[in-house]
CSV table of C-alpha atoms in Angstrom, one decimal:
chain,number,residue,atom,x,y,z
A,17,UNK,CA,-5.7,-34.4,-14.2
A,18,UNK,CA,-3.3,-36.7,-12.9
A,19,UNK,CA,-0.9,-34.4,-10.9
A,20,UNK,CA,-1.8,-31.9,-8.2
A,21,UNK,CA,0.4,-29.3,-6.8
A,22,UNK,CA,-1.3,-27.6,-3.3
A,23,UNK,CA,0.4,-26.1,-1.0
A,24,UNK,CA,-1.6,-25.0,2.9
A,25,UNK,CA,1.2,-22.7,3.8
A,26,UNK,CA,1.2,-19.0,3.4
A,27,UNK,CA,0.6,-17.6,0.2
A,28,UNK,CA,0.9,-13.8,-0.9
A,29,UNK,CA,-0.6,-12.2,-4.3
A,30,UNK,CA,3.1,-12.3,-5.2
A,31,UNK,CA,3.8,-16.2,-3.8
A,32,UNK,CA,1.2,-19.0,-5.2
A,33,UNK,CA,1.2,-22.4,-5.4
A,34,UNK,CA,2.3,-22.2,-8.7
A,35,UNK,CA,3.9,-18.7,-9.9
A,36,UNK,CA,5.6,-17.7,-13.3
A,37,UNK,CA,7.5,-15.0,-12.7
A,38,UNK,CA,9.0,-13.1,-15.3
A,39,UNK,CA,9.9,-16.2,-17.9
A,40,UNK,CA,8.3,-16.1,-21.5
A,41,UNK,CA,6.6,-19.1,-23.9
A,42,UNK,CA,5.6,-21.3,-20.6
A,43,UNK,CA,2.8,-23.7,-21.0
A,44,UNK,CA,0.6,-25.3,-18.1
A,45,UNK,CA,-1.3,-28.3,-19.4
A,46,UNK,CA,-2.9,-30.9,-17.9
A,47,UNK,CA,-2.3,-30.1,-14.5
A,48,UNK,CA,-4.4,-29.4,-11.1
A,49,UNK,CA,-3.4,-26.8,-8.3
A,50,UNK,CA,-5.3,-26.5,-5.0
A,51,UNK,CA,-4.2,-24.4,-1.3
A,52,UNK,CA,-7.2,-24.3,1.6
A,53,UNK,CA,-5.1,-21.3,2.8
A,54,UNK,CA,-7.0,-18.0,3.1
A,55,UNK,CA,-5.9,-14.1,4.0
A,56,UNK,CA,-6.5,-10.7,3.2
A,57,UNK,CA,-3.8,-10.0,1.4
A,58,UNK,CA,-5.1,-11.1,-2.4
A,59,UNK,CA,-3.5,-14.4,-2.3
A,60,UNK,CA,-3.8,-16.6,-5.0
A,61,UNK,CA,-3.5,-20.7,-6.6
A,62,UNK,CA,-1.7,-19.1,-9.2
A,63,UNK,CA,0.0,-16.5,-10.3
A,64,UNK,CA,1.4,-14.4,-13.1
A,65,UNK,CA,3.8,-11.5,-12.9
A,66,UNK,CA,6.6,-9.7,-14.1
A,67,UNK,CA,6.2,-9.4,-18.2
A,68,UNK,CA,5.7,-13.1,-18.0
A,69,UNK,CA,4.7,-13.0,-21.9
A,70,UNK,CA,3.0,-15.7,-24.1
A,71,UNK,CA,2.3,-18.2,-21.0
A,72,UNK,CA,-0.8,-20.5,-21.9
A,73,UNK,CA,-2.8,-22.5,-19.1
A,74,UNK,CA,-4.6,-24.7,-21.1
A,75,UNK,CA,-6.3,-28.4,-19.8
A,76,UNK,CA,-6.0,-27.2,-16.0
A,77,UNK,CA,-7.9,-27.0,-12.9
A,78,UNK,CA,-7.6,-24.6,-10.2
A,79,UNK,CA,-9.8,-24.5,-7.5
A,80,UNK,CA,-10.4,-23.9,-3.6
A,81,UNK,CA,-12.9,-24.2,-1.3
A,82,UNK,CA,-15.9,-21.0,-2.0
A,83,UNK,CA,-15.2,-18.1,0.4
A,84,UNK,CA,-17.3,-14.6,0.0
A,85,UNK,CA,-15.5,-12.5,2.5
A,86,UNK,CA,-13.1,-10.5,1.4
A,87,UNK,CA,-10.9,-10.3,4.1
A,88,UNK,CA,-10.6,-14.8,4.2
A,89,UNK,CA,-9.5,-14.8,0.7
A,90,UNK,CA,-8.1,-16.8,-1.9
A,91,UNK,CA,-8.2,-16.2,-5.8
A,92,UNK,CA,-8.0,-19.1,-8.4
A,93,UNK,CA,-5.8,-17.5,-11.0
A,94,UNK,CA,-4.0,-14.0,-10.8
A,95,UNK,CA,-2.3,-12.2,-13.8
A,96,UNK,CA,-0.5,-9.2,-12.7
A,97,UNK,CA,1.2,-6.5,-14.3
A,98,UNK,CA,2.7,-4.8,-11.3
A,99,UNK,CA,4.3,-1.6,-12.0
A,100,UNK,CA,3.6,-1.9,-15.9
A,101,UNK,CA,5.5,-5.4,-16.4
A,102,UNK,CA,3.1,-6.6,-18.7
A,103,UNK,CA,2.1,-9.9,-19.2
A,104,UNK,CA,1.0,-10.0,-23.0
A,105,UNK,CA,0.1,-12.7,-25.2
A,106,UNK,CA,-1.6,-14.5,-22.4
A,107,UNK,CA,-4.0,-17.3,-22.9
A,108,UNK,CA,-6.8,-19.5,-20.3
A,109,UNK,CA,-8.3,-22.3,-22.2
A,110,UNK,CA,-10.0,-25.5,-22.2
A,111,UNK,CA,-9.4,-25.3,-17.9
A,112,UNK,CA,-11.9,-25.5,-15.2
A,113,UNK,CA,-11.8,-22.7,-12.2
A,114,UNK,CA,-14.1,-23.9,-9.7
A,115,UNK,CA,-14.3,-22.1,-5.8
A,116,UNK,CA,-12.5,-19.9,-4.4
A,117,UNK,CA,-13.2,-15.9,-4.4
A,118,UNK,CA,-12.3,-14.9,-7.4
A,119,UNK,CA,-11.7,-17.4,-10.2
A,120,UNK,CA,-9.5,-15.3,-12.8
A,121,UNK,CA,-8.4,-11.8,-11.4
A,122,UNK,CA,-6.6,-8.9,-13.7
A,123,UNK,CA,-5.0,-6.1,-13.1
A,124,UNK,CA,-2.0,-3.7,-13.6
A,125,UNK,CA,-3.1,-0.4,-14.9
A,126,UNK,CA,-1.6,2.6,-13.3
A,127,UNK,CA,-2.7,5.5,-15.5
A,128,UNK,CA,-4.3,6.5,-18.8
A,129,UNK,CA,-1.1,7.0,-20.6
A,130,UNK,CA,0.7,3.8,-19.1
A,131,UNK,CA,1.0,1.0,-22.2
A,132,UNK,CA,-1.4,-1.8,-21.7
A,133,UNK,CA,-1.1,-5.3,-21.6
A,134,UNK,CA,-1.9,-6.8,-25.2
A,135,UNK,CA,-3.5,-10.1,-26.5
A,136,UNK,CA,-5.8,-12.2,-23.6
A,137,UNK,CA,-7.4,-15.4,-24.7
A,138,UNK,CA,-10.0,-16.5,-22.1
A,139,UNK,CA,-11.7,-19.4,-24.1
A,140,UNK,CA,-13.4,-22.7,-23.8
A,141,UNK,CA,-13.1,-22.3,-19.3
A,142,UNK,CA,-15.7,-23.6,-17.3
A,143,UNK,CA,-15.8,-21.1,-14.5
A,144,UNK,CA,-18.0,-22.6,-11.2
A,145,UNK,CA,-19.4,-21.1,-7.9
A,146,UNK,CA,-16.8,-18.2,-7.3
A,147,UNK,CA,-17.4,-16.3,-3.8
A,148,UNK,CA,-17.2,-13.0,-5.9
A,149,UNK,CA,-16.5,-12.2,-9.7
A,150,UNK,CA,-15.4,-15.1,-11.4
A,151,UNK,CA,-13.8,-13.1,-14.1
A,152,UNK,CA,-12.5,-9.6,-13.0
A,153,UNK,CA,-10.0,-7.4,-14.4
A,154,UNK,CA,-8.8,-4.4,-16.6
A,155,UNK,CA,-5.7,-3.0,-18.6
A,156,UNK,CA,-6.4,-4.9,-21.7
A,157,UNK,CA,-5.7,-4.7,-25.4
A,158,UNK,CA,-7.7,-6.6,-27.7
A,159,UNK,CA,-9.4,-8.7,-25.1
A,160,UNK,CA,-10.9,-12.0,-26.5
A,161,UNK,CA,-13.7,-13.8,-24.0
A,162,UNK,CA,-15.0,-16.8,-25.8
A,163,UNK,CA,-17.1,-19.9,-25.6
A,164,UNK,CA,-16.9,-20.3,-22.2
A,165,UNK,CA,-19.4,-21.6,-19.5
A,166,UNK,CA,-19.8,-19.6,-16.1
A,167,UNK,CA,-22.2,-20.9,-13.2
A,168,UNK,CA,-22.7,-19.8,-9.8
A,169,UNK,CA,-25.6,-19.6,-7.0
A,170,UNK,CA,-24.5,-16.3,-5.8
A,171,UNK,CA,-23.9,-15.7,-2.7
A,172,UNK,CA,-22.6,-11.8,-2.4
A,173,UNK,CA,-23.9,-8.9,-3.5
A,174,UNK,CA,-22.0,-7.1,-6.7
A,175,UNK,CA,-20.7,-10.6,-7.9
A,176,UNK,CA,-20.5,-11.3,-11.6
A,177,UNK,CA,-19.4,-13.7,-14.1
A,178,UNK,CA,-17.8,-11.1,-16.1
A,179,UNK,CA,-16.6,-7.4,-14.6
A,180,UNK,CA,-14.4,-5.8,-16.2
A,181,UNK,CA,-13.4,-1.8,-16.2
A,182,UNK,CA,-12.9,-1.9,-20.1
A,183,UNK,CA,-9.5,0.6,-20.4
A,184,UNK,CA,-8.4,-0.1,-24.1
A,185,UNK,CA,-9.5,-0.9,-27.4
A,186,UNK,CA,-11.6,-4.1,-28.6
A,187,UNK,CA,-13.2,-6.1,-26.3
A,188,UNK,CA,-14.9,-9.5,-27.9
A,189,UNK,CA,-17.2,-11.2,-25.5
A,190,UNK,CA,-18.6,-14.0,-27.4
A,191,UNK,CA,-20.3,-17.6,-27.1
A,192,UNK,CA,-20.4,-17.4,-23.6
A,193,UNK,CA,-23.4,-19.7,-22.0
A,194,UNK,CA,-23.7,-18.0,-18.5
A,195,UNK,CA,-26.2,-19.2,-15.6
A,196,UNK,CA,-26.5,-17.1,-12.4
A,197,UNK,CA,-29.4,-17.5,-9.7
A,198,UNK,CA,-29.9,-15.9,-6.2
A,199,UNK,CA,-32.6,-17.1,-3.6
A,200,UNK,CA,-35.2,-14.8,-1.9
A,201,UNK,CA,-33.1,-14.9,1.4
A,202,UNK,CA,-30.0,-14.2,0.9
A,203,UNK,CA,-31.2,-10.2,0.1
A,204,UNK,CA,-28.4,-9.0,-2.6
A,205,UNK,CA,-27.7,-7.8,-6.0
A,206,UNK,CA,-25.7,-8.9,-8.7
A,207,UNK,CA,-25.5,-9.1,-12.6
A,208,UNK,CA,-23.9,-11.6,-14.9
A,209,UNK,CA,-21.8,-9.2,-17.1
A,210,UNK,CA,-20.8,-5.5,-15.9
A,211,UNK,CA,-18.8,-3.2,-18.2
A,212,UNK,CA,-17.5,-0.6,-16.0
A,213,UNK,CA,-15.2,1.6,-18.0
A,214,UNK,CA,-12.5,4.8,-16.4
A,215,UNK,CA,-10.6,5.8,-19.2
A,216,UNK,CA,-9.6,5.5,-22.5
A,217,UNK,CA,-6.5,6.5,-24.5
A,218,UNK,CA,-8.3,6.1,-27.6
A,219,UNK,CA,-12.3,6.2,-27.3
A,220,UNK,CA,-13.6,7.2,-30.1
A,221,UNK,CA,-12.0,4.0,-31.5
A,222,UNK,CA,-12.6,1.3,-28.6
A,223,UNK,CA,-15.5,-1.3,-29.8
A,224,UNK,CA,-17.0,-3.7,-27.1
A,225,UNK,CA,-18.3,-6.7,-29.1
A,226,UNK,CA,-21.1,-8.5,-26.8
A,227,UNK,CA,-21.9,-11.1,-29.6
A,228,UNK,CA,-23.5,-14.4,-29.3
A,229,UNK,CA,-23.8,-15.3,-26.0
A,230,UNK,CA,-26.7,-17.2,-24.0
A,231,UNK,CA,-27.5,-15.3,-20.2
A,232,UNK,CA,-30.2,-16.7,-18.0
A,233,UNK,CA,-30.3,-15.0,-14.4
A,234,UNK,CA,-32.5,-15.1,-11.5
A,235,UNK,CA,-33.3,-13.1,-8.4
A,236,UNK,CA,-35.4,-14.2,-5.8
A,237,UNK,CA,-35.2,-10.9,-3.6
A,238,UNK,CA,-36.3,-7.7,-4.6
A,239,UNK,CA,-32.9,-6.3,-4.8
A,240,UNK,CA,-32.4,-4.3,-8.2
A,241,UNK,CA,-30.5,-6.9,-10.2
A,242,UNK,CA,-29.3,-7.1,-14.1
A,243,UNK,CA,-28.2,-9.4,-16.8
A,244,UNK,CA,-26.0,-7.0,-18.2
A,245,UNK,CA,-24.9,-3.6,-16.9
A,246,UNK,CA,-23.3,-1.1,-19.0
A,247,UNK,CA,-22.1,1.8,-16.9
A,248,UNK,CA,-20.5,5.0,-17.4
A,249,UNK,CA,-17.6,6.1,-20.3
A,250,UNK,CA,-19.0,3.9,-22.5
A,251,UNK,CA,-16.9,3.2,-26.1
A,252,UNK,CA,-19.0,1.8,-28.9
A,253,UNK,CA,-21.1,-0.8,-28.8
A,254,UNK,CA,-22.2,-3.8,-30.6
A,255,UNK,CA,-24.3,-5.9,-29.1
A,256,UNK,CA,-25.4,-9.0,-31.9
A,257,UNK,CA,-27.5,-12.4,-31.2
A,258,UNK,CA,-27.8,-12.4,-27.8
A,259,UNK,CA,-30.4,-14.0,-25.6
A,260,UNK,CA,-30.3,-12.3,-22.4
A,261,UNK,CA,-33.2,-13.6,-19.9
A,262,UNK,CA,-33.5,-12.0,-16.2
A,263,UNK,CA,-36.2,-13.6,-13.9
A,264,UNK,CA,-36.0,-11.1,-10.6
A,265,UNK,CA,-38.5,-10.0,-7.8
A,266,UNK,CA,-37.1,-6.3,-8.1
A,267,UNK,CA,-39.2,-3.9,-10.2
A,268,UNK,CA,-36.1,-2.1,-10.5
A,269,UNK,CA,-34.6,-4.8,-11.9
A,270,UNK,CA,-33.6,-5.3,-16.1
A,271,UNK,CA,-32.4,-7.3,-18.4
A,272,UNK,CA,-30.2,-4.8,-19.6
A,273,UNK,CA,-29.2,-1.6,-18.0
A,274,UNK,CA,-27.5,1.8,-20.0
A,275,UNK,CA,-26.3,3.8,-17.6
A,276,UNK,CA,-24.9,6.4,-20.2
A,277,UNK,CA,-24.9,7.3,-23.8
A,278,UNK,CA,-22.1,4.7,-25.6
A,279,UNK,CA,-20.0,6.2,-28.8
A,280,UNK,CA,-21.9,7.0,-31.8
A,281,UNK,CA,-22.7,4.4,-33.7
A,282,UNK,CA,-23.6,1.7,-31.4
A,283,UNK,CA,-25.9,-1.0,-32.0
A,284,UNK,CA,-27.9,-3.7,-30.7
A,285,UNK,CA,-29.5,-5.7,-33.3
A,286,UNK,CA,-30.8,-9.6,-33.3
A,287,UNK,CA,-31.2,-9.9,-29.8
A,288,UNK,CA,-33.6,-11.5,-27.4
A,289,UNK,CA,-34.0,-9.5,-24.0
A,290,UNK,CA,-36.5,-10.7,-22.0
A,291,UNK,CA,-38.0,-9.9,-17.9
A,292,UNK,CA,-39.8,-13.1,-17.1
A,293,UNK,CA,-40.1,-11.9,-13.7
A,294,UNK,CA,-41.0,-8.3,-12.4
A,295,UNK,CA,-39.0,-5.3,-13.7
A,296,UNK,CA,-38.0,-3.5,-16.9
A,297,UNK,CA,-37.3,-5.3,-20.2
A,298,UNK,CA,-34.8,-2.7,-20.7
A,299,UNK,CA,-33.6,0.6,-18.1
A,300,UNK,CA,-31.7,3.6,-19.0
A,301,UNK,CA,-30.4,5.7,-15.8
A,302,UNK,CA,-31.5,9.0,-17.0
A,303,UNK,CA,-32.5,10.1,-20.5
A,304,UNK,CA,-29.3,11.3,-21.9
A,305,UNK,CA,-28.4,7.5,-21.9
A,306,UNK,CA,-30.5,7.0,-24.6
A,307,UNK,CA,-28.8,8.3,-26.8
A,308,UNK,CA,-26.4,6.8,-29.6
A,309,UNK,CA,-28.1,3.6,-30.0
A,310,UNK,CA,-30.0,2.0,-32.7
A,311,UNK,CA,-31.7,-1.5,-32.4
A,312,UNK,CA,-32.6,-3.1,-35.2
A,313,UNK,CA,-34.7,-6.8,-35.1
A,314,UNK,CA,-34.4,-7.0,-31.5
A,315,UNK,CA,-37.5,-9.2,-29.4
A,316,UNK,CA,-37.6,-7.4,-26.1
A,317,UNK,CA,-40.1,-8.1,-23.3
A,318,UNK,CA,-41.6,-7.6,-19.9
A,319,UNK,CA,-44.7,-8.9,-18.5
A,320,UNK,CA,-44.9,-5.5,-16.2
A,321,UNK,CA,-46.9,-2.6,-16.8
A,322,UNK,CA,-43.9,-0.1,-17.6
A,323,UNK,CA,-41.7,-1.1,-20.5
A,324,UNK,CA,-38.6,0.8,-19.8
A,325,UNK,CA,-37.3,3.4,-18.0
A,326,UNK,CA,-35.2,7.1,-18.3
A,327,UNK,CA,-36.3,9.3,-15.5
A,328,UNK,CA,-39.5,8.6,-16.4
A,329,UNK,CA,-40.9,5.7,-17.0
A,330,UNK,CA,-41.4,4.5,-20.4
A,331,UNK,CA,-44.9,3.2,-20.0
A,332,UNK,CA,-45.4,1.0,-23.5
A,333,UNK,CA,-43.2,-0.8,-25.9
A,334,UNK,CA,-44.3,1.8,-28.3
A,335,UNK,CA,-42.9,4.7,-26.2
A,336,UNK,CA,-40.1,3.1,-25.9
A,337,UNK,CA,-39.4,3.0,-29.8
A,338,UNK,CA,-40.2,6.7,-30.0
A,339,UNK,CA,-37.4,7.1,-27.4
A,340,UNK,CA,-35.0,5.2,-28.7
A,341,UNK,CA,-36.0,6.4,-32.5
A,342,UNK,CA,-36.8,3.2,-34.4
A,343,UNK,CA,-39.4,2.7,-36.7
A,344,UNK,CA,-41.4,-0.5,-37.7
A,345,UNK,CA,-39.0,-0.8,-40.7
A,346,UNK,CA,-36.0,-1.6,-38.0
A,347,UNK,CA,-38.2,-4.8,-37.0
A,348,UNK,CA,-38.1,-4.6,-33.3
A,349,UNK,CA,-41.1,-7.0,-32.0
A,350,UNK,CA,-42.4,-7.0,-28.2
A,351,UNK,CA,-43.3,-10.6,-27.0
A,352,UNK,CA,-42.5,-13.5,-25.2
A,353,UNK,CA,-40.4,-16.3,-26.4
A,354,UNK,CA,-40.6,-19.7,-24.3
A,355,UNK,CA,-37.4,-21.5,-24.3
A,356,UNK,CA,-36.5,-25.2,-23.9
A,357,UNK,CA,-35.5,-24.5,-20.3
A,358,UNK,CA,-33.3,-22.0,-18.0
A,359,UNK,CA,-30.2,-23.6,-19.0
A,360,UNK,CA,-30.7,-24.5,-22.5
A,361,UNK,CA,-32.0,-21.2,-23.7
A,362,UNK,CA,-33.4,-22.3,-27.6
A,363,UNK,CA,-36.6,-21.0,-28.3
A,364,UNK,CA,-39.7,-24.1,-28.3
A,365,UNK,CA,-41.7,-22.5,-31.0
A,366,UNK,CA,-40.7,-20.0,-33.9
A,367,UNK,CA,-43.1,-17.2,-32.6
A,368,UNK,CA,-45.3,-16.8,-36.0
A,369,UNK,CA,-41.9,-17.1,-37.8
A,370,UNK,CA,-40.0,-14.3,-35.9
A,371,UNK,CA,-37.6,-17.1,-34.6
């Protein structure tokens, strides 16, 4: 991009470099914005506030120098809806967010009867070595994540390329290609997407889409790590043509982790999930979190004794079915699948025609 706005002086998560405050159909193409100024008072590049509505940042790059401490700070992009100024209709393509701590940060919902912001594009990014979460956020309607590339050697414990405290209704995380390590020595935990959801004003009707996307992670320490976590309050799920690879040292660690029971009806079905390393091809927290899930043609694997794992463990792939109540008919397969490397996760052989 030819022009560069930075700006060293003090910046506030209310002053950035660049900040739309309040004003509707703005477009940011085409442009770069940069500060080396740090605090800890959420500062960010830039910023958007005050029922700013339909603002695109599309062709742009934003980025910083890397910084994991949270109290020398400084966020990439920040879209705040204050006291329930909404900034609908907003969209983040086609831009590259590289550095900083956070690389797109969210937020603005007060309470579980407060309106929420409606419409977020996040498509086409390439999100690159964040200090923290590289996408983090909540109070979303109809929240569309697609086709974008996130990579980071993480640093800090708890990072993530997507975390997000899912308060709404459809979520669509799709065609995402996300690549995470972690060396032996830096001793932390992480996991490259982490549904977290509070509340709900409508849950029985909320649907998180996780469709589609390619998710290679690796863990050198024996920290409990994950390629996706699925915590507590969770809405319905469809999970759909994944590949979701986790090499880790932990034998705690998974390549998918259920920490509660999702809404009736959920599904994972056409997926690869796969442990190369040590740990469980997929973990449940306790046994009630089992429940209200069917998987259908799914390839799941583990090279470790134990399978899975409730509150006990779930010693062979064939216990594992009886938990989770398929039958052969719903063409779940245990094996591996050896893929054309970490980052280009297409399968090298067909697996006797199961690929």
């Amino acid at each position: 991009n030819d022009v560069t706005y930075q700006y060293n002086n003090t910046l506030t998560a209310e002053k950035g470099v660049f900040t739309i405050e309040g004003a509707d159909y703005v477009t940011l193409k085409g442009l770069s914005f940069t500060s080396t100024y740090t605090s800890n008072q959420n500062p960010a590049v830039v910023i958007v506030r005050n029922a700013a509505t339909h603002v695109t940042i599309d062709s742009c790059r934003i980025y910083a120098e890397r910084m994991t401490e949270y109290t020398v700070r400084l966020d990439l992009l920040f879209v705040d809806a204050g006291e329930n100024n909404y900034n609908n209709d907003f969209a983040l393509t086609n831009s590259v967010l590289e550095g900083g701590y956070m690389g797109l940060r969210v937020t603005g919902h007060k309470a579980a009867a407060d309106p929420l912001q409606q419409n977020m594009l996040i498509s086409r990014n390439t999100f690159r070595n964040q200090g923290n979460q590289m996408l983090y956020g909540d109070a979303v309607s109809r929240l569309q994540v697609l086709n974008n590339t996130f990579r980071a050697e993480v640093k800090k414990s708890n990072c993530a390329a997507i975390d997000w405290l899912l308060i709404g209704d459809t979520a669509v995380i799709a065609g995402n290609d996300i690549y995470m390590t972690a060396e032996a020595s830096d001793n932390l935990n992480y996991q490259a997407l982490y549904f977290r959801p509070n509340n709900y004003q409508d849950k029985e009707n909320a649907v998180l889409y996780i469709v589609n996307n390619a998710i290679y992670a690796t863990n050198g320490s024996t920290y409990a790590s994950y390629a996706v976590n699925l915590n507590s309050n969770l809405p319905k799920l469809l999970v759909a043509h994944n590949t979701i690879v986790l090499n880790a040292e932990g034998t705690a660690a998974s390549p998918v982790y259920i920490q509660s029971a999702p809404v009736a009806g959920s599904l994972f079905v056409n997926n690869i999930i796969q442990a190369s390393g040590k740990g469980y091809a997929i973990r449940y927290k306790n046994a009630g979190s089992i429940a209200n899930t069917a998987f259908r043609h799914n390839i799941l694997y583990t090279p470790e004794a134990t399978f899975g794992m409730p509150t006990a463990n779930i010693s062979t792939f064939a216990d594992w079915k009886t938990a989770v109540g398929a039958t052969d008919t719903d063409g779940n397969l245990n094996e591996a699948v050896t893929f054309a490397s970490a980052t280009l996760l297409i399968p090298k052989e067909t697996n006797d025609g199961h690929l």
